[in-house]
Amino acid sequence: MINRTNKTVIIGIVCAVMMFGFSFALVPLYRVVCKVTGLNGGANVAEIESSFYASAMNPDEKIAIQFVATNNANLPWEFYPKKNTLIVHPAEQAKMLFFVKNDSNHVMTVQAVPSFTPPLAAKYFHKIECFCFRQQTLAAGESKWMPVVFQVDKTLPADVHIITLAYTLFDVTALPRKSG
């Protein structure tokens, strides 16, 4: 009977250690999947070779950049772009401001995660400055405008006339703060 109990305990401990290890492996695995598939706006989207996207955009043409801001789950923050759409020329540097306000009664830290539509656009959308590069911490009731400075590459395929840049805020208050 003791041997059977010991075996069960050992199996339980091994399973717990394996689950713990798997949880640490999820983040790097997720990044690899995003990089390969282009999911979640990863800037290094896998190469998509297609005659459909073969031609580059005329630099005189304009591109509509649509901005979407959402909160994950029940995050008690206000979050929205100053304008929903901005018209830009390829290779032109542009700037958009996003308003955030912590409506909770305590200090909170969030991380903005970008996503692009069409996913191919991530490869041609270059963020020079972005609030999504760092976690944002605001005191209760604090608000601010946060910039994203960007440029759309002039090699954007000619058939892409609208790019939607969507940011989702995630509450990371309980997680260790990123350094740098």
Coordinates of N, CA and C in Angstrom, one line a residue:
M1 N 0.8 -1.2 0.0 CA 0.0 0.0 0.0 C 0.9 1.3 0.0
I2 N 2.0 1.2 0.7 CA 2.8 2.4 0.8 C 3.5 2.7 -0.5
N3 N 3.9 1.6 -1.3 CA 4.5 1.8 -2.6 C 3.5 2.4 -3.5
R4 N 2.3 2.0 -3.5 CA 1.2 2.6 -4.4 C 1.0 4.1 -4.1
T5 N 1.0 4.4 -2.8 CA 0.8 5.8 -2.4 C 2.0 6.6 -2.8
N6 N 3.2 6.1 -2.6 CA 4.4 6.8 -3.1 C 4.4 7.0 -4.6
K7 N 4.0 6.0 -5.3 CA 4.0 6.1 -6.8 C 3.0 7.2 -7.2
T8 N 1.9 7.3 -6.5 CA 0.9 8.3 -6.9 C 1.4 9.7 -6.5
V9 N 2.1 9.9 -5.4 CA 2.7 11.2 -5.0 C 3.7 11.6 -6.0
I10 N 4.6 10.6 -6.4 CA 5.7 10.9 -7.4 C 5.1 11.3 -8.7
I11 N 4.1 10.6 -9.2 CA 3.4 11.0 -10.5 C 2.8 12.4 -10.4
G12 N 2.2 12.7 -9.2 CA 1.6 14.0 -9.0 C 2.6 15.1 -9.1
I13 N 3.7 14.9 -8.4 CA 4.8 15.9 -8.4 C 5.4 16.1 -9.8
V14 N 5.6 15.0 -10.5 CA 6.2 15.1 -11.9 C 5.2 15.8 -12.8
C15 N 3.9 15.5 -12.6 CA 2.9 16.3 -13.4 C 2.9 17.8 -13.1
A16 N 3.0 18.1 -11.8 CA 3.0 19.5 -11.4 C 4.3 20.2 -12.0
V17 N 5.4 19.6 -11.9 CA 6.6 20.2 -12.4 C 6.5 20.3 -13.9
M18 N 6.0 19.3 -14.6 CA 5.8 19.5 -16.1 C 4.9 20.6 -16.5
M19 N 3.8 20.7 -15.7 CA 2.8 21.8 -16.0 C 3.5 23.2 -15.7
F20 N 4.3 23.3 -14.7 CA 5.0 24.5 -14.4 C 6.0 24.9 -15.5
G21 N 6.7 23.9 -16.0 CA 7.7 24.1 -17.1 C 6.9 24.5 -18.3
F22 N 5.8 23.8 -18.6 CA 5.1 24.1 -19.8 C 4.5 25.6 -19.8
S23 N 4.1 26.0 -18.6 CA 3.6 27.4 -18.5 C 4.7 28.4 -18.8
F24 N 6.0 28.1 -18.5 CA 7.1 29.0 -18.8 C 7.4 29.0 -20.3
A25 N 7.2 27.8 -20.9 CA 7.5 27.6 -22.4 C 6.4 28.3 -23.2
L26 N 5.2 28.6 -22.7 CA 4.1 29.1 -23.5 C 4.5 30.4 -24.2
V27 N 5.1 31.3 -23.4 CA 5.4 32.7 -24.0 C 6.3 32.6 -25.2
P28 N 7.5 31.9 -25.1 CA 8.3 31.8 -26.3 C 7.7 31.1 -27.4
L29 N 6.9 30.0 -27.1 CA 6.2 29.3 -28.1 C 5.2 30.2 -28.8
Y30 N 4.4 31.0 -28.1 CA 3.5 31.9 -28.6 C 4.1 33.0 -29.5
R31 N 5.3 33.5 -29.1 CA 6.0 34.4 -30.0 C 6.4 33.8 -31.3
V32 N 6.9 32.6 -31.2 CA 7.3 31.9 -32.5 C 6.1 31.7 -33.4
V33 N 5.0 31.3 -32.8 CA 3.8 31.1 -33.6 C 3.3 32.4 -34.3
C34 N 3.4 33.5 -33.5 CA 3.0 34.8 -34.0 C 3.9 35.2 -35.1
K35 N 5.2 35.0 -34.9 CA 6.2 35.4 -35.9 C 6.0 34.6 -37.2
V36 N 5.7 33.4 -37.1 CA 5.6 32.5 -38.3 C 4.3 32.8 -39.0
T37 N 3.2 33.0 -38.3 CA 1.9 33.1 -38.9 C 1.5 34.5 -39.1
G38 N 2.1 35.5 -38.5 CA 1.7 36.9 -38.6 C 0.6 37.3 -37.8
L39 N 0.2 36.4 -36.9 CA -0.9 36.7 -35.9 C -0.5 37.8 -35.0
N40 N -1.5 38.6 -34.5 CA -1.4 39.6 -33.5 C -0.4 40.7 -33.9
G41 N -0.4 41.0 -35.2 CA 0.4 42.2 -35.6 C 1.9 42.1 -35.5
G42 N 2.4 40.9 -35.4 CA 3.9 40.8 -35.3 C 4.6 41.4 -36.5
A43 N 5.6 42.3 -36.2 CA 6.2 43.1 -37.2 C 7.0 42.2 -38.2
N44 N 7.4 41.0 -37.9 CA 8.1 40.2 -38.8 C 7.2 39.1 -39.3
V45 N 6.3 39.5 -40.1 CA 5.3 38.5 -40.6 C 6.0 37.6 -41.6
A46 N 5.6 36.4 -41.6 CA 6.1 35.4 -42.6 C 5.9 35.9 -44.0
E47 N 6.9 35.7 -44.9 CA 6.8 36.2 -46.2 C 5.6 35.6 -47.0
I48 N 4.8 36.4 -47.6 CA 3.7 36.0 -48.4 C 4.0 36.3 -49.8
E49 N 4.3 35.3 -50.6 CA 4.7 35.5 -52.0 C 3.4 35.3 -52.8
S50 N 2.9 36.3 -53.5 CA 1.7 36.1 -54.3 C 1.7 37.2 -55.4
S51 N 1.3 36.9 -56.5 CA 1.2 37.9 -57.6 C 0.1 38.9 -57.2
F52 N -0.8 38.5 -56.4 CA -1.9 39.5 -55.9 C -1.3 40.7 -55.2
Y53 N -0.1 40.5 -54.5 CA 0.5 41.6 -53.8 C 1.8 42.0 -54.4
A54 N 2.0 41.7 -55.7 CA 3.3 41.9 -56.3 C 3.6 43.4 -56.5
S55 N 2.7 44.2 -56.8 CA 3.0 45.6 -57.2 C 3.1 46.5 -55.9
A56 N 4.0 47.4 -56.0 CA 4.2 48.4 -54.9 C 3.3 49.6 -55.1
M57 N 3.0 50.3 -54.0 CA 2.1 51.4 -54.0 C 2.7 52.6 -54.6
N58 N 2.0 53.4 -55.4 CA 2.4 54.7 -55.9 C 2.6 55.6 -54.7
P59 N 3.8 56.3 -54.6 CA 4.0 57.2 -53.4 C 3.0 58.4 -53.4
D60 N 2.3 58.7 -54.5 CA 1.4 59.8 -54.5 C 0.0 59.4 -54.0
E61 N -0.2 58.1 -53.8 CA -1.5 57.6 -53.3 C -1.6 57.8 -51.8
K62 N -2.8 57.8 -51.4 CA -3.0 57.9 -49.9 C -3.5 56.6 -49.3
I63 N -3.2 56.4 -48.1 CA -3.6 55.3 -47.3 C -4.5 55.7 -46.1
A64 N -5.6 55.1 -45.9 CA -6.4 55.4 -44.7 C -5.9 54.4 -43.6
I65 N -5.5 55.0 -42.5 CA -5.2 54.3 -41.3 C -6.3 54.4 -40.3
Q66 N -6.9 53.3 -40.0 CA -8.0 53.3 -39.0 C -7.5 52.8 -37.7
F67 N -7.9 53.5 -36.6 CA -7.5 53.2 -35.3 C -8.6 52.7 -34.4
V68 N -8.3 51.6 -33.8 CA -9.3 50.9 -32.9 C -8.7 50.7 -31.5
A69 N -9.4 51.0 -30.5 CA -8.8 50.9 -29.1 C -9.9 50.1 -28.3
T70 N -9.4 49.0 -27.7 CA -10.3 48.2 -26.8 C -9.6 47.8 -25.5
N71 N -10.4 47.5 -24.5 CA -9.9 47.0 -23.3 C -10.2 45.5 -23.2
N72 N -9.2 44.8 -22.7 CA -9.4 43.3 -22.4 C -10.3 43.2 -21.2
A73 N -11.2 42.2 -21.2 CA -12.0 41.8 -20.1 C -12.7 43.0 -19.5
N74 N -12.7 43.2 -18.2 CA -13.4 44.2 -17.5 C -12.4 45.3 -17.0
L75 N -11.4 45.7 -17.8 CA -10.4 46.7 -17.4 C -11.1 48.0 -17.3
P76 N -11.1 48.7 -16.1 CA -11.8 49.9 -15.8 C -11.0 51.1 -16.3
W77 N -10.7 51.2 -17.6 CA -9.9 52.3 -18.2 C -10.7 52.8 -19.3
E78 N -10.6 54.1 -19.6 CA -11.1 54.7 -20.8 C -9.9 54.7 -21.8
F79 N -10.1 54.3 -23.0 CA -9.1 54.2 -24.0 C -9.6 54.4 -25.4
Y80 N -9.2 55.5 -26.1 CA -9.6 55.7 -27.4 C -8.7 56.6 -28.2
P81 N -8.7 56.5 -29.5 CA -7.8 57.4 -30.3 C -8.4 58.8 -30.5
K82 N -7.5 59.8 -30.7 CA -8.0 61.2 -30.9 C -8.9 61.2 -32.1
K83 N -8.5 60.5 -33.2 CA -9.3 60.4 -34.4 C -9.4 58.9 -34.8
N84 N -10.5 58.5 -35.4 CA -10.7 57.1 -35.8 C -9.9 56.8 -37.1
T85 N -9.7 57.8 -37.9 CA -9.0 57.6 -39.2 C -8.1 58.7 -39.5
L86 N -6.9 58.3 -40.1 CA -5.9 59.3 -40.5 C -5.5 58.9 -41.9
I87 N -5.5 59.9 -42.8 CA -5.0 59.7 -44.2 C -3.6 60.1 -44.3
V88 N -2.7 59.1 -44.8 CA -1.3 59.4 -44.9 C -0.8 59.0 -46.3
H89 N 0.3 59.5 -46.7 CA 1.0 59.1 -47.9 C 2.1 58.1 -47.5
P90 N 2.4 57.1 -48.4 CA 3.5 56.2 -48.1 C 4.8 57.0 -47.8
A91 N 5.6 56.5 -46.9 CA 6.9 57.0 -46.5 C 6.7 58.3 -45.7
E92 N 5.5 58.8 -45.4 CA 5.3 60.0 -44.7 C 5.2 59.7 -43.2
Q93 N 5.9 60.4 -42.3 CA 5.8 60.2 -40.9 C 4.6 60.8 -40.4
A94 N 3.8 60.0 -39.6 CA 2.5 60.5 -39.0 C 2.5 60.2 -37.5
K95 N 1.5 60.9 -36.9 CA 1.4 60.7 -35.4 C -0.1 60.6 -35.1
M96 N -0.4 59.7 -34.2 CA -1.8 59.7 -33.6 C -1.6 59.6 -32.1
L97 N -2.6 60.2 -31.4 CA -2.6 60.2 -30.0 C -3.8 59.3 -29.5
F98 N -3.5 58.6 -28.4 CA -4.5 57.8 -27.8 C -4.7 58.3 -26.3
F99 N -5.9 58.4 -25.9 CA -6.3 58.9 -24.6 C -6.5 57.7 -23.7
V100 N -5.9 57.7 -22.5 CA -6.1 56.7 -21.5 C -6.5 57.3 -20.2
K101 N -7.4 56.7 -19.4 CA -7.7 57.2 -18.1 C -8.0 56.0 -17.2
N102 N -7.3 55.9 -16.1 CA -7.5 54.8 -15.1 C -8.7 55.2 -14.3
D103 N -9.8 54.6 -14.5 CA -11.1 54.9 -13.8 C -11.2 54.0 -12.5
S104 N -10.2 53.2 -12.2 CA -10.2 52.4 -11.0 C -9.9 53.3 -9.8
N105 N -9.9 52.7 -8.6 CA -9.5 53.4 -7.4 C -8.2 53.0 -6.8
H106 N -7.3 52.5 -7.7 CA -6.0 52.1 -7.4 C -5.0 52.2 -8.6
V107 N -3.7 52.2 -8.3 CA -2.7 52.2 -9.3 C -2.8 50.9 -10.2
M108 N -2.7 51.1 -11.5 CA -2.8 49.9 -12.4 C -1.7 50.1 -13.5
T109 N -1.2 48.9 -13.9 CA -0.3 48.9 -15.0 C -0.9 48.1 -16.2
V110 N -0.8 48.6 -17.4 CA -1.4 47.9 -18.6 C -0.3 47.8 -19.6
Q111 N -0.6 46.9 -20.6 CA 0.3 46.7 -21.7 C -0.6 46.7 -22.9
A112 N -0.3 47.6 -23.9 CA -1.0 47.7 -25.2 C -0.4 46.7 -26.2
V113 N -1.3 45.9 -26.8 CA -0.9 44.9 -27.8 C -1.5 45.3 -29.1
P114 N -0.7 45.5 -30.1 CA -1.2 45.9 -31.5 C -1.6 44.7 -32.3
S115 N -2.5 45.0 -33.2 CA -2.9 44.0 -34.2 C -3.2 44.7 -35.5
F116 N -2.9 44.1 -36.6 CA -3.2 44.8 -37.9 C -4.2 44.0 -38.8
T117 N -4.9 44.8 -39.6 CA -5.8 44.2 -40.6 C -5.5 45.1 -41.9
P118 N -5.2 44.5 -43.0 CA -4.9 43.1 -43.1 C -3.6 42.7 -42.4
P119 N -3.4 41.4 -42.0 CA -2.2 41.0 -41.3 C -0.9 41.3 -42.1
L120 N -1.0 41.3 -43.4 CA 0.2 41.6 -44.2 C 0.7 43.0 -44.0
A121 N -0.2 43.9 -43.6 CA 0.2 45.3 -43.4 C 1.2 45.5 -42.3
A122 N 1.3 44.6 -41.3 CA 2.3 44.7 -40.2 C 3.7 44.8 -40.7
K123 N 4.0 44.1 -41.8 CA 5.3 44.1 -42.4 C 5.7 45.5 -43.0
Y124 N 4.7 46.3 -43.3 CA 4.9 47.6 -44.0 C 4.7 48.8 -43.0
F125 N 4.2 48.5 -41.8 CA 3.8 49.6 -40.9 C 5.0 49.7 -39.9
H126 N 5.7 50.8 -39.9 CA 6.9 50.9 -39.0 C 6.6 51.9 -37.9
K127 N 6.5 51.4 -36.6 CA 6.3 52.3 -35.5 C 7.6 52.8 -35.0
I128 N 7.7 54.1 -35.0 CA 8.9 54.8 -34.6 C 8.9 55.1 -33.1
E129 N 7.8 55.5 -32.6 CA 7.5 55.7 -31.2 C 6.1 55.2 -30.9
C130 N 6.0 54.4 -29.8 CA 4.7 53.8 -29.5 C 4.6 53.5 -28.0
F131 N 3.4 53.9 -27.5 CA 3.1 53.6 -26.1 C 3.1 52.1 -25.9
C132 N 3.0 51.3 -27.0 CA 2.9 49.8 -26.8 C 4.3 49.2 -26.6
F133 N 5.3 50.0 -26.7 CA 6.7 49.5 -26.5 C 7.0 49.3 -25.0
R134 N 6.2 50.0 -24.1 CA 6.4 49.9 -22.7 C 5.1 49.7 -22.0
Q135 N 5.1 49.1 -20.8 CA 4.0 49.1 -19.9 C 3.7 50.5 -19.5
Q136 N 2.4 50.8 -19.3 CA 1.9 52.1 -18.8 C 1.3 52.0 -17.4
T137 N 1.8 52.7 -16.5 CA 1.3 52.7 -15.1 C 0.6 54.1 -14.9
L138 N -0.6 54.0 -14.4 CA -1.4 55.2 -14.1 C -2.0 55.1 -12.7
A139 N -1.9 56.2 -11.9 CA -2.6 56.2 -10.6 C -4.1 56.3 -10.8
A140 N -4.8 56.0 -9.7 CA -6.3 56.1 -9.8 C -6.7 57.5 -10.2
G141 N -7.6 57.5 -11.3 CA -8.1 58.7 -11.8 C -7.1 59.5 -12.7
E142 N -5.9 59.0 -12.9 CA -4.9 59.7 -13.8 C -5.3 59.4 -15.2
S143 N -5.0 60.4 -16.1 CA -5.2 60.3 -17.5 C -4.0 60.9 -18.2
K144 N -3.9 60.5 -19.5 CA -2.9 61.1 -20.3 C -3.1 60.7 -21.8
W145 N -2.5 61.5 -22.7 CA -2.5 61.2 -24.1 C -1.2 60.5 -24.4
M146 N -1.2 59.4 -25.2 CA 0.0 58.7 -25.5 C 0.1 58.6 -27.0
P147 N 1.3 58.9 -27.5 CA 1.5 58.9 -29.0 C 1.9 57.6 -29.6
V148 N 1.6 57.5 -30.9 CA 2.2 56.5 -31.7 C 2.6 57.2 -33.0
V149 N 3.9 57.2 -33.2 CA 4.5 57.8 -34.4 C 4.9 56.7 -35.3
F150 N 4.5 56.8 -36.6 CA 4.7 55.7 -37.5 C 4.9 56.2 -38.9
Q151 N 5.2 55.2 -39.8 CA 5.5 55.5 -41.2 C 5.0 54.2 -41.9
V152 N 4.3 54.4 -43.0 CA 3.9 53.2 -43.8 C 4.9 53.1 -45.0
D153 N 5.5 52.0 -45.1 CA 6.5 51.8 -46.2 C 5.9 52.0 -47.6
K154 N 6.7 52.6 -48.4 CA 6.3 52.9 -49.8 C 6.2 51.6 -50.6
T155 N 6.7 50.5 -50.1 CA 6.6 49.2 -50.9 C 5.3 48.5 -50.5
L156 N 4.4 49.2 -49.7 CA 3.1 48.6 -49.4 C 2.4 48.1 -50.7
P157 N 1.9 46.9 -50.8 CA 1.2 46.5 -52.0 C 0.1 47.5 -52.5
A158 N 0.0 47.7 -53.8 CA -0.9 48.8 -54.3 C -2.3 48.5 -54.0
D159 N -2.7 47.3 -53.8 CA -4.1 47.0 -53.5 C -4.5 47.2 -52.1
V160 N -3.6 47.6 -51.2 CA -3.9 47.8 -49.8 C -4.1 49.3 -49.6
H161 N -5.4 49.7 -49.4 CA -5.7 51.2 -49.3 C -6.1 51.5 -47.9
I162 N -6.5 50.5 -47.1 CA -6.9 50.8 -45.7 C -6.2 49.8 -44.8
I163 N -5.6 50.4 -43.8 CA -4.9 49.6 -42.7 C -5.6 49.9 -41.4
T164 N -6.0 48.8 -40.7 CA -6.6 49.0 -39.4 C -5.6 48.6 -38.3
L165 N -5.2 49.6 -37.5 CA -4.3 49.3 -36.3 C -5.2 49.3 -35.1
A166 N -5.3 48.1 -34.5 CA -6.1 47.9 -33.3 C -5.2 47.7 -32.1
Y167 N -5.4 48.4 -31.0 CA -4.7 48.1 -29.8 C -5.7 47.6 -28.7
T168 N -5.2 46.6 -28.0 CA -6.0 46.1 -26.9 C -5.1 46.3 -25.6
L169 N -5.7 46.8 -24.6 CA -5.1 47.0 -23.3 C -5.3 45.8 -22.4
F170 N -4.2 45.3 -21.9 CA -4.3 44.2 -20.9 C -3.8 44.6 -19.6
D171 N -4.5 44.2 -18.5 CA -4.1 44.5 -17.2 C -2.9 43.6 -16.8
V172 N -1.7 44.2 -16.5 CA -0.5 43.5 -16.1 C -0.1 43.9 -14.7
T173 N -0.9 44.5 -14.0 CA -0.6 45.0 -12.6 C 0.1 44.0 -11.8
A174 N -0.5 42.8 -11.8 CA 0.1 41.7 -10.9 C 1.3 41.1 -11.4
L175 N 1.7 41.3 -12.7 CA 2.9 40.7 -13.3 C 4.1 41.5 -13.0
P176 N 5.3 40.9 -13.0 CA 6.6 41.7 -12.8 C 6.7 42.7 -13.9
R177 N 7.2 43.9 -13.5 CA 7.3 45.0 -14.5 C 8.5 44.7 -15.4
K178 N 8.3 45.0 -16.7 CA 9.4 44.8 -17.7 C 10.5 45.9 -17.4
S179 N 11.7 45.6 -17.5 CA 12.8 46.6 -17.4 C 13.2 47.0 -18.7
G180 N 13.6 48.3 -18.8 CA 14.1 48.8 -20.1 C 13.1 49.4 -20.9

